[in-house]
Structures are given as C-alpha cells and as structure tokens.
Coordinates of N, CA and C in Angstrom, one line a residue:
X1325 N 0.8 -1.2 0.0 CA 0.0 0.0 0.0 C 0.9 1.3 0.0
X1326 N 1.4 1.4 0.8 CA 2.5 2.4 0.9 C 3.7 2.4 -0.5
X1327 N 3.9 1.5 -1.2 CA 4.9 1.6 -2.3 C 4.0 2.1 -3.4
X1328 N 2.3 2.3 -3.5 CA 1.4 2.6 -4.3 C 1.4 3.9 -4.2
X1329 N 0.7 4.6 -2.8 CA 0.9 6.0 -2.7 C 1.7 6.6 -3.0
X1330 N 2.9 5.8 -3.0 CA 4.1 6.8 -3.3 C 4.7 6.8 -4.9
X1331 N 4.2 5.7 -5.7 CA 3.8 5.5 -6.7 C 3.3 6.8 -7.6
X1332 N 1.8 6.6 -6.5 CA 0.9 7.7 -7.7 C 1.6 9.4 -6.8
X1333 N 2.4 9.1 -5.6 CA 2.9 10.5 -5.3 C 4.1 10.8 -6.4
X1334 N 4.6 10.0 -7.1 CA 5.8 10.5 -7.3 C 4.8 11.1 -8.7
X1335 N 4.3 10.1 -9.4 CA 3.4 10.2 -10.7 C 3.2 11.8 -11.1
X1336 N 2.3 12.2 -10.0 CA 1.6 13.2 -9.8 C 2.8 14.2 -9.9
X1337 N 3.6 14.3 -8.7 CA 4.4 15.3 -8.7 C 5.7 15.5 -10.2
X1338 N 5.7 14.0 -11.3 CA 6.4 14.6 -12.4 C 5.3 15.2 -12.9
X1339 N 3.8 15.2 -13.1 CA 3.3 16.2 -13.8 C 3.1 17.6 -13.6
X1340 N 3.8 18.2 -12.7 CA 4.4 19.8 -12.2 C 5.1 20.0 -13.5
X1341 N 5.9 19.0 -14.0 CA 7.1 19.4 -14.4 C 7.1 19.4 -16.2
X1342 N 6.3 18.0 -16.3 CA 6.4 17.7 -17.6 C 4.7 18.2 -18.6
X1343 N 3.9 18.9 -17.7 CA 2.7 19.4 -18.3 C 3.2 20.4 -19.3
X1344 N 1.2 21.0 -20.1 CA 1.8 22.1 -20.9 C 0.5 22.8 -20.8
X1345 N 0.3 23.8 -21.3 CA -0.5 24.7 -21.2 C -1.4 24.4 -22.3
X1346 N -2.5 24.0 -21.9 CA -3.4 24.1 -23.0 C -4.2 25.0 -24.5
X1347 N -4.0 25.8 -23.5 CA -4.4 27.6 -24.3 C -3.5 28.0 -25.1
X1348 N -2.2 28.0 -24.7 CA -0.9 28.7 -25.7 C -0.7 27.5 -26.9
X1349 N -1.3 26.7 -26.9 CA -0.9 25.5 -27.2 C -2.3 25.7 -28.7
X1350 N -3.3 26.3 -28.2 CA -4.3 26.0 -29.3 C -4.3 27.2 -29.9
X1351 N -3.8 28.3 -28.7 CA -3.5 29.8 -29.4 C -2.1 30.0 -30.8
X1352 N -1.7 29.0 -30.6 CA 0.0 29.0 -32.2 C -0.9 28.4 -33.0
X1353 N -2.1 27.7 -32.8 CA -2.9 27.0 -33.9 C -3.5 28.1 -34.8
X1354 N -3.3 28.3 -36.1 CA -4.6 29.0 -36.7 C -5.9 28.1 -36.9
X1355 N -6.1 26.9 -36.8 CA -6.9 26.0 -37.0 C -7.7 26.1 -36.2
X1356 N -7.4 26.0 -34.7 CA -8.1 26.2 -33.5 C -8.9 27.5 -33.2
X1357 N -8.2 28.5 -33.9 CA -8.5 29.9 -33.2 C -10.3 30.4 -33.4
X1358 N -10.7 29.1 -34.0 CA -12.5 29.7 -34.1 C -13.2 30.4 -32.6
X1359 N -14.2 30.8 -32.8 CA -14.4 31.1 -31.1 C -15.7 30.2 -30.5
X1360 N -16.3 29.7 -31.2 CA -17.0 28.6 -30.8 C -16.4 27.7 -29.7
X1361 N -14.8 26.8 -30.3 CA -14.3 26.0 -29.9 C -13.3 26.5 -28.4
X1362 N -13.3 28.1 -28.3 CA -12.6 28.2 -27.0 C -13.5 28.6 -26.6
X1363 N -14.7 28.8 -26.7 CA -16.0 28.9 -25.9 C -16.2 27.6 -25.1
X1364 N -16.0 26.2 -26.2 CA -16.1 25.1 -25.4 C -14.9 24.9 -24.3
X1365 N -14.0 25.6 -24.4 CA -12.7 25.1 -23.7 C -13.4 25.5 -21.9
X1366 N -13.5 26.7 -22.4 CA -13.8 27.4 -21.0 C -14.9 27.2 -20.7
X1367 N -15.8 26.5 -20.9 CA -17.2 26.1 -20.1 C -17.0 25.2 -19.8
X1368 N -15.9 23.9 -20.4 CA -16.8 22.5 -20.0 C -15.9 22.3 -18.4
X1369 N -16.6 21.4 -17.8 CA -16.4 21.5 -16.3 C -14.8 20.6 -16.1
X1370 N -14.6 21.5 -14.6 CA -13.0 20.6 -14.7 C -13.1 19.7 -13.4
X1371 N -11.9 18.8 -13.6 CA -12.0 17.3 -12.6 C -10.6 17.4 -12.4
X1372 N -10.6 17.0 -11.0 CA -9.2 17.3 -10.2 C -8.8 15.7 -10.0
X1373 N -7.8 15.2 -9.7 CA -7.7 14.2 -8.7 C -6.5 14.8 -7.4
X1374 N -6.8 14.4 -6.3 CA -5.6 14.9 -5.3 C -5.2 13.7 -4.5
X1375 N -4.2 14.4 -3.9 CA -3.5 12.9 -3.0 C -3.4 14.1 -1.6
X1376 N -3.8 13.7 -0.5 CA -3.2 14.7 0.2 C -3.1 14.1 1.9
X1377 N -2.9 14.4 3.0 CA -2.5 14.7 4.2 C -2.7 15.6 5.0
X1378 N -4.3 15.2 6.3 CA -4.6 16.0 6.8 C -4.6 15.6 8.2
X1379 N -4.5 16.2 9.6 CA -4.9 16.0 10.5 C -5.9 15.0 11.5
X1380 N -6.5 15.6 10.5 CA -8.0 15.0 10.9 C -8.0 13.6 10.2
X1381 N -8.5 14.1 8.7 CA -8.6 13.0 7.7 C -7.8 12.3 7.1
X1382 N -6.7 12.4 7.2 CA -5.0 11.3 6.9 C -5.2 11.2 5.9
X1383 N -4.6 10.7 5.6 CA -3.8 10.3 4.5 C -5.3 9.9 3.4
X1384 N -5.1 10.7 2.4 CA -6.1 10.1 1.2 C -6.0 10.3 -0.4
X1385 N -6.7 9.8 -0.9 CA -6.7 9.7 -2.1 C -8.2 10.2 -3.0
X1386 N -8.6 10.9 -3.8 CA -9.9 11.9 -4.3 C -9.9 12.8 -5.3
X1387 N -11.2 13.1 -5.6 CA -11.5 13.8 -6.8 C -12.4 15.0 -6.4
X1388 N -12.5 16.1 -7.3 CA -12.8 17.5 -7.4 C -13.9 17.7 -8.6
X1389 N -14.8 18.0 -8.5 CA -15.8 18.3 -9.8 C -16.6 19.8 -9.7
X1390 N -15.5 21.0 -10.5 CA -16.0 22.3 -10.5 C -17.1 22.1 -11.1
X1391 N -18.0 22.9 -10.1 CA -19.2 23.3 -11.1 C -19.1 24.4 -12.0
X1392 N -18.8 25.4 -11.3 CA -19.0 26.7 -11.9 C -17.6 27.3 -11.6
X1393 N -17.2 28.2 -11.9 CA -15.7 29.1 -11.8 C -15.5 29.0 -10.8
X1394 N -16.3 29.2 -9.5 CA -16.1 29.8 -8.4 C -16.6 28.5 -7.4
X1395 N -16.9 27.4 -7.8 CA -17.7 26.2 -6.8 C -17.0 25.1 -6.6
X1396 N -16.7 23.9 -6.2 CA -16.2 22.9 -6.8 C -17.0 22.1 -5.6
X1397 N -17.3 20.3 -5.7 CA -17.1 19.7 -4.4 C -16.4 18.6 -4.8
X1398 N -15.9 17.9 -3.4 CA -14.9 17.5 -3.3 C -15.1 15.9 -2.7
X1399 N -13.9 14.9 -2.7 CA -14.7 13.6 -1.9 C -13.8 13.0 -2.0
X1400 N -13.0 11.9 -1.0 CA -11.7 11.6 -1.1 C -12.0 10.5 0.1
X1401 N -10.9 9.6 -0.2 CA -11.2 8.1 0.7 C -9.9 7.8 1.1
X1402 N -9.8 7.2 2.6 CA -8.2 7.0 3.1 C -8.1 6.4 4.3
X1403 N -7.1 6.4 4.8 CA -6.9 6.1 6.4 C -6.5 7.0 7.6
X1404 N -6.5 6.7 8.1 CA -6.1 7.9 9.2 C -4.7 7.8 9.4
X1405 N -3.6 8.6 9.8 CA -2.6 8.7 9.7 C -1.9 7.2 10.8
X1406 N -2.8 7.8 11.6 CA -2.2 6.3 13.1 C -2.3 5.2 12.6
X1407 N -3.2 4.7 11.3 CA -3.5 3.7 11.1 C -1.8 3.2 10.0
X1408 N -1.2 3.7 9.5 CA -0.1 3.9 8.6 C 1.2 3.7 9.7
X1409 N 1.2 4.9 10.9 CA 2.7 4.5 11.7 C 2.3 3.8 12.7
X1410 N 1.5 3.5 13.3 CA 1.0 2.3 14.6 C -0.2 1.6 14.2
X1411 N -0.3 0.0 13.5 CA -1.0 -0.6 12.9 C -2.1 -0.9 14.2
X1412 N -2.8 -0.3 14.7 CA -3.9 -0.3 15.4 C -5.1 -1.4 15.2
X1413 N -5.4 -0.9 14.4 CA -6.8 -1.1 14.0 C -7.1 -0.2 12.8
X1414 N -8.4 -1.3 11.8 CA -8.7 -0.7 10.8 C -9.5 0.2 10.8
X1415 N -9.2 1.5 10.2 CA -10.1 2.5 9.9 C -10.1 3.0 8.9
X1416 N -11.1 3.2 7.9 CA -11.1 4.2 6.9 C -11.8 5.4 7.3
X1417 N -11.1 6.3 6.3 CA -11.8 7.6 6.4 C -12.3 7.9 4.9
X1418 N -13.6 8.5 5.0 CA -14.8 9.1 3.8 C -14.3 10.8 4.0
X1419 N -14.5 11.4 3.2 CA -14.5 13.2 3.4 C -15.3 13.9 2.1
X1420 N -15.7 14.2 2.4 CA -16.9 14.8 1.8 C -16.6 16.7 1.7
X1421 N -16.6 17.6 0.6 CA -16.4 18.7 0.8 C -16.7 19.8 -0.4
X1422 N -17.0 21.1 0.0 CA -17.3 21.8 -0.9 C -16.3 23.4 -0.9
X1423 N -15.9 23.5 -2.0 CA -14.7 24.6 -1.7 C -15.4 25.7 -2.6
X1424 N -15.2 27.2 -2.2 CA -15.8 28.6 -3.0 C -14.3 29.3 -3.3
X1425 N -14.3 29.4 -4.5 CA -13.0 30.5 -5.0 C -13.8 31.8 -4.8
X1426 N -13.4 32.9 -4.4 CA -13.7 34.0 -4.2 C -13.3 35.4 -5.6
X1427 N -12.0 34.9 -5.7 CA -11.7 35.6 -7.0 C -10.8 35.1 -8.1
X1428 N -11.0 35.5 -9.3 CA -10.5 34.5 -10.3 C -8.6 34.8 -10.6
X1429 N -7.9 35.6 -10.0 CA -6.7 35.6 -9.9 C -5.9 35.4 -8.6
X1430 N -6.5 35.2 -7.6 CA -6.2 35.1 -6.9 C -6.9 33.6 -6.5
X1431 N -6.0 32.4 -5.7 CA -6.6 31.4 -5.7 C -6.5 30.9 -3.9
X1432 N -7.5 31.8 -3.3 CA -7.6 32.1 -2.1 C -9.1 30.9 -2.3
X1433 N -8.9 29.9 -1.4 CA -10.1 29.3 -1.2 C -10.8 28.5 0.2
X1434 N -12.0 28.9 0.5 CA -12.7 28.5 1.4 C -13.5 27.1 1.3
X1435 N -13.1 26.3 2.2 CA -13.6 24.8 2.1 C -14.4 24.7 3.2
X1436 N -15.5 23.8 3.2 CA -16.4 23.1 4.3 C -16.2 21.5 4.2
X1437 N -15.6 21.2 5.2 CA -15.2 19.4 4.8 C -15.8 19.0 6.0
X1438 N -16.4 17.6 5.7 CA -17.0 16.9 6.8 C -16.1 15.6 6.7
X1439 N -16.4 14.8 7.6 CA -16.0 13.7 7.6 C -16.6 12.2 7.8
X1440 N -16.5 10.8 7.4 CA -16.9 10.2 8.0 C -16.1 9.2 8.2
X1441 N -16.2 8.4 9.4 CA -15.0 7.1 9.7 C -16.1 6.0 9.8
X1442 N -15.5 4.7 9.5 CA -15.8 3.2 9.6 C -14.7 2.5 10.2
X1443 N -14.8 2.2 11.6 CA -14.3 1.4 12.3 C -13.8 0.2 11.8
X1444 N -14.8 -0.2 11.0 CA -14.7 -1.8 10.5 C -16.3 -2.7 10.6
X1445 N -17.1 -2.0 11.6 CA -18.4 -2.3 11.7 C -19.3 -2.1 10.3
X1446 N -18.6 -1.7 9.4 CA -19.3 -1.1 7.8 C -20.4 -0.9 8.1
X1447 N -20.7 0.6 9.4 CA -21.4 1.9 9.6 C -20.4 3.0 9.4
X1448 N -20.9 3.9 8.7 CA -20.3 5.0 8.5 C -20.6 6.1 9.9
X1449 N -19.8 6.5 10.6 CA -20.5 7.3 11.6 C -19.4 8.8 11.1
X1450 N -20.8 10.0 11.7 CA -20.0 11.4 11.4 C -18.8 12.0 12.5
X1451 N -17.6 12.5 12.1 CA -16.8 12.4 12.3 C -16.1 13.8 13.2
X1452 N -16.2 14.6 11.7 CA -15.9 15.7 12.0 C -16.7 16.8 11.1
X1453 N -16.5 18.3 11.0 CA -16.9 19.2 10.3 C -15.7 20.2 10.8
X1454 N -15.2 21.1 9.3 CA -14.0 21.1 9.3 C -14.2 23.2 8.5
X1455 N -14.1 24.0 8.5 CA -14.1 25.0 7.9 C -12.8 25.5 7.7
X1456 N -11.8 25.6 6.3 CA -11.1 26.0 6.6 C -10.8 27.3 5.5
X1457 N -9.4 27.7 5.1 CA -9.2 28.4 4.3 C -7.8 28.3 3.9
X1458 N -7.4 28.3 2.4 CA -6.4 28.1 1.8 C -5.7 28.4 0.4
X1459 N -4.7 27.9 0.0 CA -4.5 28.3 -1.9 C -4.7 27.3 -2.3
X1460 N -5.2 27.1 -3.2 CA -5.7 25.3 -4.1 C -6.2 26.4 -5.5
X1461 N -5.8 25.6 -6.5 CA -5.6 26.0 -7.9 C -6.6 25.1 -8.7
X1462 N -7.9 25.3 -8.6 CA -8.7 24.5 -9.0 C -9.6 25.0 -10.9
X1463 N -9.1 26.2 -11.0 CA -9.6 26.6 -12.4 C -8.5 26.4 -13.2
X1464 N -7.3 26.0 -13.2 CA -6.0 26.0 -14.2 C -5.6 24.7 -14.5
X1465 N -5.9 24.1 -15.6 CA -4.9 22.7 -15.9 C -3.7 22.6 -15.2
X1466 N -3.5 21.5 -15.1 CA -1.9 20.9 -14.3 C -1.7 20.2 -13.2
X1467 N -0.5 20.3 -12.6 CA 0.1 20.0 -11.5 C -0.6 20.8 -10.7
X1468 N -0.5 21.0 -9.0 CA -0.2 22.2 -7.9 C -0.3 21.6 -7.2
X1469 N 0.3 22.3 -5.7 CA 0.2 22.0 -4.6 C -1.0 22.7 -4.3
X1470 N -1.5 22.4 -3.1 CA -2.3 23.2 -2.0 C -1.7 23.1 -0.8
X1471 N -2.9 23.7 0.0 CA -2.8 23.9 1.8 C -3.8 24.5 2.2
X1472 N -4.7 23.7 3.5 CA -5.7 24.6 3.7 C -5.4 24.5 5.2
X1473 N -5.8 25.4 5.7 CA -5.6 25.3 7.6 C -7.0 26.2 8.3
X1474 N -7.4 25.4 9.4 CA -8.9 26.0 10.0 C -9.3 25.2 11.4
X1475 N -10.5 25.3 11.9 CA -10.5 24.5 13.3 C -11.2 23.3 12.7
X1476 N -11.6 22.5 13.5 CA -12.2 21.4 13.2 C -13.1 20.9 14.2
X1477 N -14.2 20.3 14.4 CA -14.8 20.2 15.2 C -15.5 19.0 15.3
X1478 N -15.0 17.8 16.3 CA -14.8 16.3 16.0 C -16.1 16.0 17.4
X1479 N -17.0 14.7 16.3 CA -17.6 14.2 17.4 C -17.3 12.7 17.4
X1480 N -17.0 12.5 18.7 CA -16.7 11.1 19.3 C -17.6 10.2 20.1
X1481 N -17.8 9.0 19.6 CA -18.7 8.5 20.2 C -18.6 6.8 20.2
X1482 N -18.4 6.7 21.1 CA -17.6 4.9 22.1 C -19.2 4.5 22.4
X1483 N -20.0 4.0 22.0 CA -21.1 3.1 22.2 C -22.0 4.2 22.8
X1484 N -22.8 3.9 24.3 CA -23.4 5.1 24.6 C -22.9 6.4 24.8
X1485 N -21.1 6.4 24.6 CA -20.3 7.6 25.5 C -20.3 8.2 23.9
X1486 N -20.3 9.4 24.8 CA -20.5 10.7 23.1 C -19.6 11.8 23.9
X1487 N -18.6 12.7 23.2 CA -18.4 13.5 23.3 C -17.5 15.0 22.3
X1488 N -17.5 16.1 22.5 CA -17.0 16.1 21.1 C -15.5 17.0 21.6
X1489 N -14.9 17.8 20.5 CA -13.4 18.5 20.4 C -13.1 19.3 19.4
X1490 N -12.3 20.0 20.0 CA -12.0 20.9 18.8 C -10.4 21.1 18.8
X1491 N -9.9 21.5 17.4 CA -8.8 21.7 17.1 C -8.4 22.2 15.9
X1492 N -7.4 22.4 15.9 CA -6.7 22.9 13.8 C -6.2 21.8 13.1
X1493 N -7.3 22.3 11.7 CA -6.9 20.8 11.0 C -5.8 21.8 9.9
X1494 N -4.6 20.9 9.4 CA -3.9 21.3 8.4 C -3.7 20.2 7.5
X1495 N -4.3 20.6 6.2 CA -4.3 20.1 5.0 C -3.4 20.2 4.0
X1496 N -2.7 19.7 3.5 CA -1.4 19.6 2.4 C -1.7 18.7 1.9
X1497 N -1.4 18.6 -0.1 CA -1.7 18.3 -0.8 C -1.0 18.1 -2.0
X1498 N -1.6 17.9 -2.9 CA -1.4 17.9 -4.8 C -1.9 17.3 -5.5
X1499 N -2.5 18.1 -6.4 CA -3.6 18.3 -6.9 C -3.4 18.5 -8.8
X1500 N -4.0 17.2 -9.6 CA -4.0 17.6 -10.8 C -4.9 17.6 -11.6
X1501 N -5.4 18.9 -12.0 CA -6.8 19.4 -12.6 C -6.5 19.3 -14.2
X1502 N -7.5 18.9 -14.8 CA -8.0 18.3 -16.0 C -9.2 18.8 -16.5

C-alpha cells in the first residue's frame, strides 16, 4: 500500500514538471482559433484528482468536480494517519467537501469538509466538520500544490459515550486538474 501511494505521489508530482498549457498550445494553432471551440474550452467542467495529508482526515486519495468558476465539491477516501505509523486497527476515512474560489486571480479558497469514519463495523459514523481556508488552484490545468488550515470540530462517540473536540486541521496536498 505504501509503495502505491508513493507511486501515484511520485506520478503526480512529475506532472508539475512535464505538463503544458493548454491555451498557448491551441492559441499558435490557426486551425483552432475559431471562437465557438474556445468557448467550449472554458465552459466544459473541470475534474481534479488529489493525493493529500490532513490532521483529521489522513492520508487520502480523491477527486474534485468544479461546477462553476467559483464552486467545486470534493470527496476523497483513506486512512487515518495512526492507522499507517502504529497498525492499530482498521479505519477508513470518507471526506466529503465543498470549496468557493472568491476571485478569479487570486486562488484564495474557502472549504467546508466533513467527515466520516468506519471502524470496521461497515457503519459509516459522522466524524468531523472542518471550515477552513487556503490556496488550491482549482480553475488552471496541471500539476499544484495546496494547503488549507482551520479549526475542526470532531464528534466522538464509544457506544453510549458521546463526546466532542475541537482543534486545527492542516491540510497539504497535490492536486491535478484536467
């Protein structure tokens, strides 16, 4: 499992390097330059995949589906970090989320991420709820990093015993949009 992640980490991180710009690419075209067809460029919707490393939600693997310029949500599947350096017990983690770009040059973005865990009982129980704020490059083809950092607000719950927590989740990432 671990020679996989690191697999698709290395993957991901040569396409930083070895990508190309789509636009400059159709713009040397005279062929291309109708405006119909960059009409379609810039509407049709974009799909991220990410690999990333959070606090809360560890280690995962997920995809991104912008709606609109400014919307995207998000959804990503993994384990929790403890479960990787102290083999515990099995848990996965679900994450579920929705991110707002605020402005189109600047790639300042605001996320609401929830969470869910499965012990192993295959019940999904709710986890956390996460607001945070970050840079994530979600309207541009390519490679990128992110990072998002915010509090988080975890509910725990051991059979009848319930109780909940709060803390800063930090999110780091990379991210390649298509």
């Amino acid at each position: 499992m671990k020679k996989i992640i690191l697999f698709i980490g290395l993957l991901l991180f040569s396409q930083n390097f070895l990508a190309q710009d789509i636009t400059s690419l159709y713009n040397k075209s005279f062929v291309l330059k109708d405006s119909s067809f960059n009409e379609d460029v810039n509407k049709r919707p974009r799909y991220d995949i990410h690999a990333g490393i959070s606090t809360i939600s560890g280690l995962r693997l997920g995809g991104r589906f912008l709606f609109s310029k400014h919307l995207s949500f998000e959804t990503s599947f993994g384990v929790g970090v403890q479960e990787i350096l102290i083999n515990s017990s099995i848990q996965t983690h679900l994450t579920l989320g929705l991110n707002i770009q605020f402005w189109d040059k600047k790639n300042i973005t605001i996320s609401f991420i929830t969470g869910f865990i499965n012990n192993g009982d295959s019940i999904l129980k709710f986890a956390y709820l996460s607001p945070t704020i970050g840079v994530m490059i979600l309207n541009k083809e390519g490679s990128h990093f992110f990072i998002r950092i915010g509090p988080y607000f975890e509910s725990i719950t051991k059979g009848s015993f319930a109780k909940g927590d709060i803390g800063v989740n930090i999110d780091l990432g990379y991210n390649f949009v298509f």
